[in-house]
XYZ file of C-alpha atoms in Angstrom:
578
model
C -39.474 -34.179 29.213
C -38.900 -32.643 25.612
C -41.786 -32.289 23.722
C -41.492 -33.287 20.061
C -41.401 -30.255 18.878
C -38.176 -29.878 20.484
C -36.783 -32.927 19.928
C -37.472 -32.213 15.879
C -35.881 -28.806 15.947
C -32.929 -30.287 17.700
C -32.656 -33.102 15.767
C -32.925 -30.567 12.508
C -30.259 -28.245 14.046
C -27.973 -31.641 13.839
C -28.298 -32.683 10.701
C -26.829 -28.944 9.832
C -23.537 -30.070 11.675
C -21.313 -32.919 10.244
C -18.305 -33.934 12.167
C -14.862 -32.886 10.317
C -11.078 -32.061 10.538
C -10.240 -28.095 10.634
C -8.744 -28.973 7.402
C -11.966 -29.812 6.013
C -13.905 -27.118 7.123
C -11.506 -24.293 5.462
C -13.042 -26.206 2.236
C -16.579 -26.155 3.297
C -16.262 -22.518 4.542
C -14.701 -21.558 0.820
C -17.199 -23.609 -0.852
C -20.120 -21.756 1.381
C -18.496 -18.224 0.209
C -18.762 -19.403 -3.447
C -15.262 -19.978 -4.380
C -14.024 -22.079 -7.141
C -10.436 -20.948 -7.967
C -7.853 -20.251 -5.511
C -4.264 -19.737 -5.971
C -1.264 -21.000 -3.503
C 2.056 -23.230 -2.814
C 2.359 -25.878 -0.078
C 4.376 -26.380 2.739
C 4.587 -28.516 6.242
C 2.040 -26.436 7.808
C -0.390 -25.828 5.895
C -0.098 -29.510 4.819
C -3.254 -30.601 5.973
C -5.176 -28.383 4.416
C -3.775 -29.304 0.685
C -4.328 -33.210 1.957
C -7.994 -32.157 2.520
C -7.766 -29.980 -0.721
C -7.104 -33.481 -2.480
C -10.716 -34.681 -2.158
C -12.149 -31.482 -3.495
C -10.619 -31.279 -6.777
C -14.060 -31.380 -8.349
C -15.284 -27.994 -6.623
C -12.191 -26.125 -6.191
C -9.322 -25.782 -8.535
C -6.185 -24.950 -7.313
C -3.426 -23.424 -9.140
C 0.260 -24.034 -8.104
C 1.752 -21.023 -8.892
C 5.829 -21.354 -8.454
C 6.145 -18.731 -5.682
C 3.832 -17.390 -3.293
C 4.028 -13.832 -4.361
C 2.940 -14.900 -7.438
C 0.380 -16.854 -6.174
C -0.948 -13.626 -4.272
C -0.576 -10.970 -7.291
C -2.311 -14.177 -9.775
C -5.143 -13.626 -6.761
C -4.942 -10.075 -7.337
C -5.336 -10.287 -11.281
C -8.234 -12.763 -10.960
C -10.172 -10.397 -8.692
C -9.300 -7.117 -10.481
C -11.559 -8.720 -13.522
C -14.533 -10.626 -11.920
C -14.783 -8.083 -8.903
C -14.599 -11.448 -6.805
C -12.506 -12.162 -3.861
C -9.311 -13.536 -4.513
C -8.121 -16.496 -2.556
C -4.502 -17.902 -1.454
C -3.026 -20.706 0.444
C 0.304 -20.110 1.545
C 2.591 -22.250 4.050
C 4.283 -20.433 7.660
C 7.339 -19.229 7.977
C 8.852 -18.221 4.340
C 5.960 -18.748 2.722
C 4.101 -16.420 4.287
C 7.000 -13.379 4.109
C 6.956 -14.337 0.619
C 3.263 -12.867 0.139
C 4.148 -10.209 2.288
C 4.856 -8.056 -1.227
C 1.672 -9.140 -2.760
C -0.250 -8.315 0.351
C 0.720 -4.930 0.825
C 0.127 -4.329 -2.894
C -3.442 -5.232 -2.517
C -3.818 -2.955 0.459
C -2.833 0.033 -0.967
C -4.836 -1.001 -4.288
C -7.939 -1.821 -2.553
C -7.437 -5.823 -3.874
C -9.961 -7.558 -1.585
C -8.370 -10.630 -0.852
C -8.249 -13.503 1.644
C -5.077 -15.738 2.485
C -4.798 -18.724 4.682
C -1.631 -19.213 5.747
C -0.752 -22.357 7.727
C 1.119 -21.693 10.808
C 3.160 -24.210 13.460
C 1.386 -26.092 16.441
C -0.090 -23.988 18.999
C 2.228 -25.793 21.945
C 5.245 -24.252 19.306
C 4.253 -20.611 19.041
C 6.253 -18.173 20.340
C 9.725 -20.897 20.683
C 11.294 -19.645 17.467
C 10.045 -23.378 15.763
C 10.939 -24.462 12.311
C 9.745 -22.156 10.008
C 7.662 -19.772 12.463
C 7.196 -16.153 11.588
C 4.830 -14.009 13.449
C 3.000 -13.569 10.526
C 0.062 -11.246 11.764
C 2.361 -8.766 13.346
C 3.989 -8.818 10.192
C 0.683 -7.960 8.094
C -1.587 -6.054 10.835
C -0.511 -2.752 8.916
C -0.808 -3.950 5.375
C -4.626 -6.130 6.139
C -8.081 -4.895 6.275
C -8.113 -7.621 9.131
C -6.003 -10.543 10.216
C -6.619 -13.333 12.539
C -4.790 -16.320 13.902
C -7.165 -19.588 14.881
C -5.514 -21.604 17.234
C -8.692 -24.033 17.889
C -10.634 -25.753 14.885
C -14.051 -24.396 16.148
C -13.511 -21.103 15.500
C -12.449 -21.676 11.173
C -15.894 -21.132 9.943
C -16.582 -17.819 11.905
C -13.108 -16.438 10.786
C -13.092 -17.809 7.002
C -16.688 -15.890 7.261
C -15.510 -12.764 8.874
C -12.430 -12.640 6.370
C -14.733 -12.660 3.375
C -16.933 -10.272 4.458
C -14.373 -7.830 5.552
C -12.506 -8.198 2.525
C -14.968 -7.574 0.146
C -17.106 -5.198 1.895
C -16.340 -1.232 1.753
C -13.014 -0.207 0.767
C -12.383 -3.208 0.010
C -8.764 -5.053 0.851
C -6.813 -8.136 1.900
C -7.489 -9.973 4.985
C -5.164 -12.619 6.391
C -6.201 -16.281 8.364
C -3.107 -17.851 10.536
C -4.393 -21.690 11.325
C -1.908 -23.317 13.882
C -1.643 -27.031 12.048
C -3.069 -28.560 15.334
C -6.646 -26.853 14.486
C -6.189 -28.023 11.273
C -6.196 -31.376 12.198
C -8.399 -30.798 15.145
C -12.177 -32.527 14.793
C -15.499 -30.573 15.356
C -18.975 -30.366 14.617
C -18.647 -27.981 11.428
C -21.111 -24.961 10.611
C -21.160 -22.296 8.835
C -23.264 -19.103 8.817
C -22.101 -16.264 6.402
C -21.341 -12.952 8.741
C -23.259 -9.682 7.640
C -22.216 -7.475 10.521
C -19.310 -7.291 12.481
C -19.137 -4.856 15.427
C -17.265 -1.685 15.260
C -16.668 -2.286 11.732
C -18.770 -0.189 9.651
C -18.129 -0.725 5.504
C -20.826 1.716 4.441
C -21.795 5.017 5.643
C -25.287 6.589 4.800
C -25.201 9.538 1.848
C -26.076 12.700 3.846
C -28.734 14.717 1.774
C -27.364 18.065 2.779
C -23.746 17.188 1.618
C -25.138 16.330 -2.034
C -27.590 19.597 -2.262
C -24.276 21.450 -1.313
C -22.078 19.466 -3.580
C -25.076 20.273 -5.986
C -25.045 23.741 -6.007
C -21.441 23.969 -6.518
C -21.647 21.946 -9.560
C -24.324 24.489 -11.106
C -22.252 27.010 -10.535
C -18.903 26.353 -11.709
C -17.691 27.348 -15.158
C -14.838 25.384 -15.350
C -15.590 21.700 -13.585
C -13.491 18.780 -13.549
C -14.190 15.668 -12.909
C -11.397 13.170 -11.452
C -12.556 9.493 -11.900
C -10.703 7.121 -10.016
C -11.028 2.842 -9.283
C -14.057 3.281 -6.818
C -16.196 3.554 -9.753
C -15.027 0.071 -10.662
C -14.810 -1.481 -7.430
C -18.447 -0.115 -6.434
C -19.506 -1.009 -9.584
C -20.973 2.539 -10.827
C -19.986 2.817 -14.087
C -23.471 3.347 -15.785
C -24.174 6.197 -12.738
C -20.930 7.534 -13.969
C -21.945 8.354 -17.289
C -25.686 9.330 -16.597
C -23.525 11.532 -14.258
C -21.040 13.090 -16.946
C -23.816 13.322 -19.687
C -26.277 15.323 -17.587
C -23.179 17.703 -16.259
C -21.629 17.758 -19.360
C -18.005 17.983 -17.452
C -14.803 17.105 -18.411
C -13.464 13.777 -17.020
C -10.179 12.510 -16.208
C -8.911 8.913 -14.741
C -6.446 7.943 -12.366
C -4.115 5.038 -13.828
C -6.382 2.703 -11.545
C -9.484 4.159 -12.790
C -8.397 3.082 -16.677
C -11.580 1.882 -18.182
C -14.211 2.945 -15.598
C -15.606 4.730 -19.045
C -14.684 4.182 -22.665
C -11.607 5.841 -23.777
C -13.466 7.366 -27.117
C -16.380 8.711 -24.710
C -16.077 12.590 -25.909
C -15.931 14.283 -22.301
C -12.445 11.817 -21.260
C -10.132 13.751 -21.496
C -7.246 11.184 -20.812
C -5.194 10.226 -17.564
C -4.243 12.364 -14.207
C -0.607 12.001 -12.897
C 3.013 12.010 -13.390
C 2.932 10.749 -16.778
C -1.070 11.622 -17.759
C -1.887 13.847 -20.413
C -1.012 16.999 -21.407
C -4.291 18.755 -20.740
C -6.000 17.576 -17.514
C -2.831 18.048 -15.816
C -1.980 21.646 -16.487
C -6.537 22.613 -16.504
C -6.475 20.876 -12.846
C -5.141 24.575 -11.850
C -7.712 26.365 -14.127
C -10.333 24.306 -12.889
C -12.743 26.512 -10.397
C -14.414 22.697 -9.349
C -12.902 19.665 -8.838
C -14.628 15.957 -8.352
C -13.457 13.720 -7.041
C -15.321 10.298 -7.697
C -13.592 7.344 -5.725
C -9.947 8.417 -5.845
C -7.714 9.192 -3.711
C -5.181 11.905 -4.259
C -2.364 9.940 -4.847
C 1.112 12.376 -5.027
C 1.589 11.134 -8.072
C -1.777 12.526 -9.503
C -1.633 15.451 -7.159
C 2.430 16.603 -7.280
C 3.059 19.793 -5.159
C -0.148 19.943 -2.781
C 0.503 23.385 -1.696
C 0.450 24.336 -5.626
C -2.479 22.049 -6.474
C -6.207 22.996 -7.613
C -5.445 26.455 -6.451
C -8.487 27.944 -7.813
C -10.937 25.312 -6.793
C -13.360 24.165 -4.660
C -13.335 20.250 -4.178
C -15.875 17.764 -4.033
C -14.943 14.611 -2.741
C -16.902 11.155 -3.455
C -15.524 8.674 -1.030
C -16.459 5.731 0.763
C -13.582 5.504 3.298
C -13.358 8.548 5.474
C -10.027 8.254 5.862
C -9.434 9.667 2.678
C -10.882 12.750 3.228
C -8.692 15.699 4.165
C -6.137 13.470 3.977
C -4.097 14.881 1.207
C -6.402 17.742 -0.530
C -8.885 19.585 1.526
C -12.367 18.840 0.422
C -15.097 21.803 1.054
C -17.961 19.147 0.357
C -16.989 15.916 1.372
C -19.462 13.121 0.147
C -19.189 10.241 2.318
C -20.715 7.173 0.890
C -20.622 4.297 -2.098
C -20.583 6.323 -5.374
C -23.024 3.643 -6.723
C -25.398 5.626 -4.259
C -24.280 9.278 -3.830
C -23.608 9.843 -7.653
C -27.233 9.238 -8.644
C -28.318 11.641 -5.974
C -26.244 14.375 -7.357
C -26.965 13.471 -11.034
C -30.739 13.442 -9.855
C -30.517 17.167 -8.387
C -27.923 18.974 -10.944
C -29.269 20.781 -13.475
C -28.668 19.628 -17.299
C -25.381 21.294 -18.405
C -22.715 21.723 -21.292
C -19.456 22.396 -20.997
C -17.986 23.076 -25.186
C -16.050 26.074 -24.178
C -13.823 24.190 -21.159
C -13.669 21.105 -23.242
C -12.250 23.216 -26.337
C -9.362 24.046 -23.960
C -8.827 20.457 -23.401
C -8.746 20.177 -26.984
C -6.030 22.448 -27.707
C -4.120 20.563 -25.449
C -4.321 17.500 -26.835
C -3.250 19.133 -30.069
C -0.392 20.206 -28.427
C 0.750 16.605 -27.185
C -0.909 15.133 -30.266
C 2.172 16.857 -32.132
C 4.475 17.458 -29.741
C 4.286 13.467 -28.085
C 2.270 11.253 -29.318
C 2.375 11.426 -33.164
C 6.693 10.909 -33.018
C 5.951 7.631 -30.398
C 2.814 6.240 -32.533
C 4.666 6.988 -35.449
C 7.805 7.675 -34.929
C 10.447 8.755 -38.424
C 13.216 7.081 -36.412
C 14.733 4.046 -36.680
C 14.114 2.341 -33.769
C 11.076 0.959 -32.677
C 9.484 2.674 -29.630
C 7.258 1.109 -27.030
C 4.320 3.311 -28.478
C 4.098 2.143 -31.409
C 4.036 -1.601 -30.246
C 1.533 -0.790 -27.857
C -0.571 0.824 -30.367
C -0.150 -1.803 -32.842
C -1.175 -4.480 -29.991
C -4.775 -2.698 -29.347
C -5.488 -1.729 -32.707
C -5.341 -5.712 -32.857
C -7.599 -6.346 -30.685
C -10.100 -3.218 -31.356
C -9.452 -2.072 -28.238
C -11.419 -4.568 -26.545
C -8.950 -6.502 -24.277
C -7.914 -6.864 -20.776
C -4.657 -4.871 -20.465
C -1.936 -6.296 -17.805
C 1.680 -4.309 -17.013
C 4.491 -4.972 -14.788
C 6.792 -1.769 -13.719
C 8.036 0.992 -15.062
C 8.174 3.001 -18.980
C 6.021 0.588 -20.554
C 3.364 0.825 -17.351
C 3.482 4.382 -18.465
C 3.444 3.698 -21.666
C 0.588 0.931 -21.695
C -1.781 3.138 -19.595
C -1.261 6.321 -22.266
C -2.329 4.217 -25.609
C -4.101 1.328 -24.733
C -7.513 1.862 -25.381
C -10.773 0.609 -23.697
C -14.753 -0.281 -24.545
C -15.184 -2.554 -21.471
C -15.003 -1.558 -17.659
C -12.655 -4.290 -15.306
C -9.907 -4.314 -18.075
C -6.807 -3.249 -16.093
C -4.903 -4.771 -13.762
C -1.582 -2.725 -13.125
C 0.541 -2.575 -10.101
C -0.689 1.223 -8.451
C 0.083 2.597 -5.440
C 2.788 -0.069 -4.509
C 4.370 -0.151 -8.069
C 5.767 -3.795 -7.501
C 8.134 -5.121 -10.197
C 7.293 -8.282 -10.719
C 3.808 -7.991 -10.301
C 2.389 -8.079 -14.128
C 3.533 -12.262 -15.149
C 1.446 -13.987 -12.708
C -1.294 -11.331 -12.595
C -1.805 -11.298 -16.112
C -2.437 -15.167 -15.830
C -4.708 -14.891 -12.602
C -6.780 -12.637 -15.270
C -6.991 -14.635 -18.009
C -7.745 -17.520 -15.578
C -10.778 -15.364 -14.575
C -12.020 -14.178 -17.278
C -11.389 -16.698 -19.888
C -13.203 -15.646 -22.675
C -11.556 -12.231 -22.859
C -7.954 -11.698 -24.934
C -5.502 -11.077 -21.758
C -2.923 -8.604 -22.969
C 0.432 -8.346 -20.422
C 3.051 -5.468 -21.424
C 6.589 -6.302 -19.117
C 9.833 -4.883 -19.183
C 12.694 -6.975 -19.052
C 13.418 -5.924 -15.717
C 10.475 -6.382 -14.067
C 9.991 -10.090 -16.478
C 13.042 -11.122 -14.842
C 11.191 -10.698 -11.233
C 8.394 -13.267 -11.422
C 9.663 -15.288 -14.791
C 9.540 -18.488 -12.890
C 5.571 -18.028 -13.141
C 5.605 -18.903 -16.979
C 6.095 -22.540 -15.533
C 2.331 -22.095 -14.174
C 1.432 -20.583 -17.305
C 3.089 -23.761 -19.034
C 1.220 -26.170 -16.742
C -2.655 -23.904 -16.649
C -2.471 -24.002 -20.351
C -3.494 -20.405 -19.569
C -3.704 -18.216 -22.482
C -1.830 -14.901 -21.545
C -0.109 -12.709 -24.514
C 3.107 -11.255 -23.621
C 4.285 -8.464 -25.216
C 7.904 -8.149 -23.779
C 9.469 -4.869 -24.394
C 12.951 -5.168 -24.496
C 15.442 -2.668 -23.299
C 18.154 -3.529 -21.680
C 17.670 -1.247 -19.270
C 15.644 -0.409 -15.707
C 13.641 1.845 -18.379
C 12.350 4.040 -15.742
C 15.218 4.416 -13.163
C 17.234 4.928 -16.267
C 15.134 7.944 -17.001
C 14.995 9.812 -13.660
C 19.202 8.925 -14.367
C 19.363 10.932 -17.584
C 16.939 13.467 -16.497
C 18.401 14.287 -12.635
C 21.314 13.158 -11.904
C 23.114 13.736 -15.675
C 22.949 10.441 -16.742
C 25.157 8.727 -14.403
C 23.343 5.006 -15.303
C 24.355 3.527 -12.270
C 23.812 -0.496 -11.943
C 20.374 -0.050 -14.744
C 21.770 -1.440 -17.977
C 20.964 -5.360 -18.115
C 22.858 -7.703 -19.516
C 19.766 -9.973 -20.624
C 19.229 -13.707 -21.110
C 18.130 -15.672 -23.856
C 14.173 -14.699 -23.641
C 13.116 -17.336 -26.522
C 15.431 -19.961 -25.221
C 13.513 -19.538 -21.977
C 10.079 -19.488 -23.459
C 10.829 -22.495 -25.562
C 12.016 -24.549 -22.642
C 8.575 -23.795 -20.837
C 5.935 -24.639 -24.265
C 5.442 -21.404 -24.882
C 5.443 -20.376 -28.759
C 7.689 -16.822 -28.945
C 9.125 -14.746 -31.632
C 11.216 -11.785 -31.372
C 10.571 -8.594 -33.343
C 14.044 -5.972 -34.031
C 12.301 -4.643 -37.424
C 9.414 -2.375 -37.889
C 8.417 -3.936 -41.047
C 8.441 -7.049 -39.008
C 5.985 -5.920 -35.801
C 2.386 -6.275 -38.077
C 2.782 -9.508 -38.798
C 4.041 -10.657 -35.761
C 1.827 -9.097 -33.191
C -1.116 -10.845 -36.197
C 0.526 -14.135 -35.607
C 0.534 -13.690 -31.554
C -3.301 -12.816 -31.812
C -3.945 -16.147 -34.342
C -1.738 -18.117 -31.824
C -4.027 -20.443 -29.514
C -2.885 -20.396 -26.461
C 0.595 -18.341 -24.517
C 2.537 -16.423 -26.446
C 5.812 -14.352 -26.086
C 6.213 -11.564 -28.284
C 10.069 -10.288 -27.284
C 10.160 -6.537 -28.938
C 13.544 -4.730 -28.883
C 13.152 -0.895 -28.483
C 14.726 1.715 -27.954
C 17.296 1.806 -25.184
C 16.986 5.650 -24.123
C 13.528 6.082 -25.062
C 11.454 8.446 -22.305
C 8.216 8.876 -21.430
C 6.675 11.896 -21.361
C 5.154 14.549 -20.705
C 6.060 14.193 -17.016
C 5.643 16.124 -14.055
C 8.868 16.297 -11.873
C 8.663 15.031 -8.293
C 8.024 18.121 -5.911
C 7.009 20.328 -9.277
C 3.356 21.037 -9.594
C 1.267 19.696 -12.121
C 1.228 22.887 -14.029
C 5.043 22.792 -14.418
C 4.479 19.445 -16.294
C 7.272 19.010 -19.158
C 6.803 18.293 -22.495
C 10.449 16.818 -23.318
């Protein structure tokens, strides 16, 4: 016979379980993980899930986006600025391959993500069905994690998992496959958040003796660099960054994913790594007798010719996945861990240092670029406008305090060289994957996000063209998303690499545009088009006054480059100034 004690814990354990459709509990298990905004495009099977989506309007807003890969790179944008995990529904079949883009551009840019796809009747799987697509062979290589649930019981535990994986760590994207017979499936739903999953380890204990050794290189070197890539921002270690870099007194240089993981007027940044960084921390990474590494992860594009690269130093590497380690560049003191934890250990145990005399060097650099690069595209004598100028003109407008959005290509380049930043989580750009197309619906998953903040996109017309059917969700959201379209007529950066390597043979880059205001006007959205200098001031003023979208068309230069550059294969002290 129970006793009552029993009977009341029983009876308590109960009244924790309601009776529900799998449909429903992908709602409760979203609303459990804190989710309010979620991104996506129906279909047949994932149509129970939007019918149960009906009667939770009030707690979670959906946003039809017109195509699912913008509904996954709008996810993207709106976790890039909260640090949040971005959410998508997506149908089987098409709908899913559609993402596939998006997905894989979140994996290789650490995006943590989580998208439910809906997926045919588990008695259909496997019979080539209408609109089946294996769709987690498809994305095992580019997820953290993906699952498919074939019974409703098991949509809490995997909703769970996926959250925790994809936030947790490195993080990434992590796709959910529900056959549309669990979603219609009834069971007693509960949910219970997952902290641990087996084999799966996110976070790996700081070892003391690595950071003493990492220490005493630090003391010692004369000429230390510092490379500061998006961990910082996705570990959220920006203040332990600076304490870091003040006590050191090091130079510091950003990836183009670690834009804005420290102000850009802070005296030791000495501007962006790569292909198309600055002058100066490019052609010192070879001078450099230390380099740091602080949550980056050696990208070719930062690193060019490995087997000429940091040739006279010894490397430190801050990183939380140990699969970047030795991957690329040989680190002599790897520093396995979350930089939120290891970089206050070593700023704890370095001594307090300056650095005037290797900065200096930096300085002369800029001066050379300053004269050479930057004062003719700021400033330029020429007629034409140049994407520089607009660019500068655009964050002077905004004192350098908004979120900064590109697409593809010269004016990515461009974008990342002169915007300027006061505020950490203001970039969302298109990395490792460098997806055209990617910048439209991000830029309004952004602003969606952070909706107090001015939400800055910079496109080429190329890349505009891509994803252009996304200013219909920006017509419907009301979303408030300046773009500054800078106008071509050309693949700007495959046009480039034309005139530069292969004599400028412009094979099938020159673009024979559309209307662009004829366009914007038939989806609401105010636009003006700029071909004047005299004309860009009060324009980009008016865009900035303007409540609500705006397209600002610029038409620059059509041969305009960007430099410097490093050439592919060339090392990064063979970087050219024209």
């Amino acid at each position: 016979m129970e006793t009552q004690t029993q009977t009341s814990t029983m009876e308590a354990k109960e009244m924790k379980k309601k009776r529900m459709s799998g449909s429903e509990a992908v709602m409760q298990s979203l609303l459990h993980e804190g989710v309010d905004l979620l991104f996506g495009y129906p279909g047949g099977a994932i149509m129970p899930v939007y019918d149960a989506l009906y009667h939770y309007q009030d707690k979670l807003n959906h946003i039809l986006t017109r195509h699912e890969q913008g509904a996954v790179h709008a996810a993207q944008g709106y976790a890039r600025v909260t640090g949040k995990v971005g959410v998508c529904f997506v149908t089987s079949g098409p709908g899913a391959t559609n993402a596939v883009t998006g997905i894989a551009d979140a994996m290789v840019d650490s995006t943590p993500l989580v998208v439910i796809s809906g997926q045919v009747a588990s008695p259909l799987l496997g019979t080539d069905a209408f609109q089946e697509t294996d769709v987690v062979g498809i994305t095992q290589p580019i997820t953290k994690w993906n699952y498919q649930v074939k019974r409703a019981e098991e949509i809490p535990e995997a909703i769970a998992k996926a959250f925790y994986i994809a936030r947790t760590g490195r993080p990434g994207p992590v796709l959910i496959d529900i056959t549309k017979d669990a979603q219609f499936a009834q069971f007693d739903f509960e949910y219970k958040p997952v902290n641990k999953v087996r084999s799966y380890k996110p976070r790996t204990a700081v070892k003391a003796d690595k950071v003493a050794e990492a220490v005493r290189l630090i003391n010692l070197a004369k000429k230390p660099l510092a490379l500061v890539g998006q961990g910082v921002v996705l570990g959220g270690a920006e203040n332990e960054l600076m304490e870091f870099l003040q006590k050191t007194g090091m130079p510091a240089a950003w990836t183009l994913l670690g834009l804005s993981a420290m102000p850009s007027d802070f005296e030791q940044n000495v501007g962006m790594l790569g292909m198309h960084g600055n002058y100066g921390p490019n052609v010192k990474t070879n001078e450099a007798d230390l380099i740091v590494a602080i949550g980056m992860r050696f990208d070719d594009r930062v690193t060019g010719n490995v087997q000429k690269y940091a040739s006279n130093a010894k490397v430190v590497h801050l990183e939380i996945d140990p699969a970047e380690i030795n991957k690329i560049i040989y680190a002599d003191v790897p520093v396995l861990g979350d930089v939120k934890e290891s970089l206050p250990m070593l700023t704890d145990m370095v001594s307090k240092n300056n650095h005037e005399a290797w900065l200096s060097e930096f300085k002369a650099c800029d001066k050379i670029e300053t004269q050479k690069i930057i004062q003719p595209e700021l400033f330029p004598a020429k007629e034409g406008l140049t994407m520089g100028e607009v660019i500068r003109r655009v964050t002077e407008q905004y004192s350098d305090d908004a979120i900064m959005v590109t697409d593809v290509g010269q004016h990515q380049m461009m974008a990342s060289r002169y915007f300027k930043f006061k505020q950490t989580r203001s970039v969302v750009t298109s990395g490792g994957l460098g997806t055209m197309g990617f910048g439209l619906p991000a830029a309004m998953g952004a602003k969606l996000g952070q909706p107090d903040r001015p939400v800055c996109l910079f496109v080429g017309d190329g890349g505009f063209q891509m994803t252009i059917q996304e200013l219909g969700t920006i017509f419907q959201t009301q979303a408030d998303v300046k773009i500054i379209l800078l106008n071509n007529n050309f693949l700007g950066m495959v046009r480039q690499w034309q005139e530069l390597f292969f004599d400028r043979r412009y094979a099938s880059t020159e673009l024979i545009n559309p209307d662009f205001q004829m366009i914007a006007k038939g989806y609401g959205i105010a636009t003006e088009k700029v071909t004047e200098r005299d004309d860009l001031d009060a324009a980009v003023n008016r865009m900035a006054e303007h409540k609500g979208a705006y397209l600002l068309e610029v038409v620059v230069e059509k041969e305009g480059n960007v430099f410097p550059m490093v050439p592919t294969g060339a090392s990064v002290s063979d970087i050219r100034l024209e």
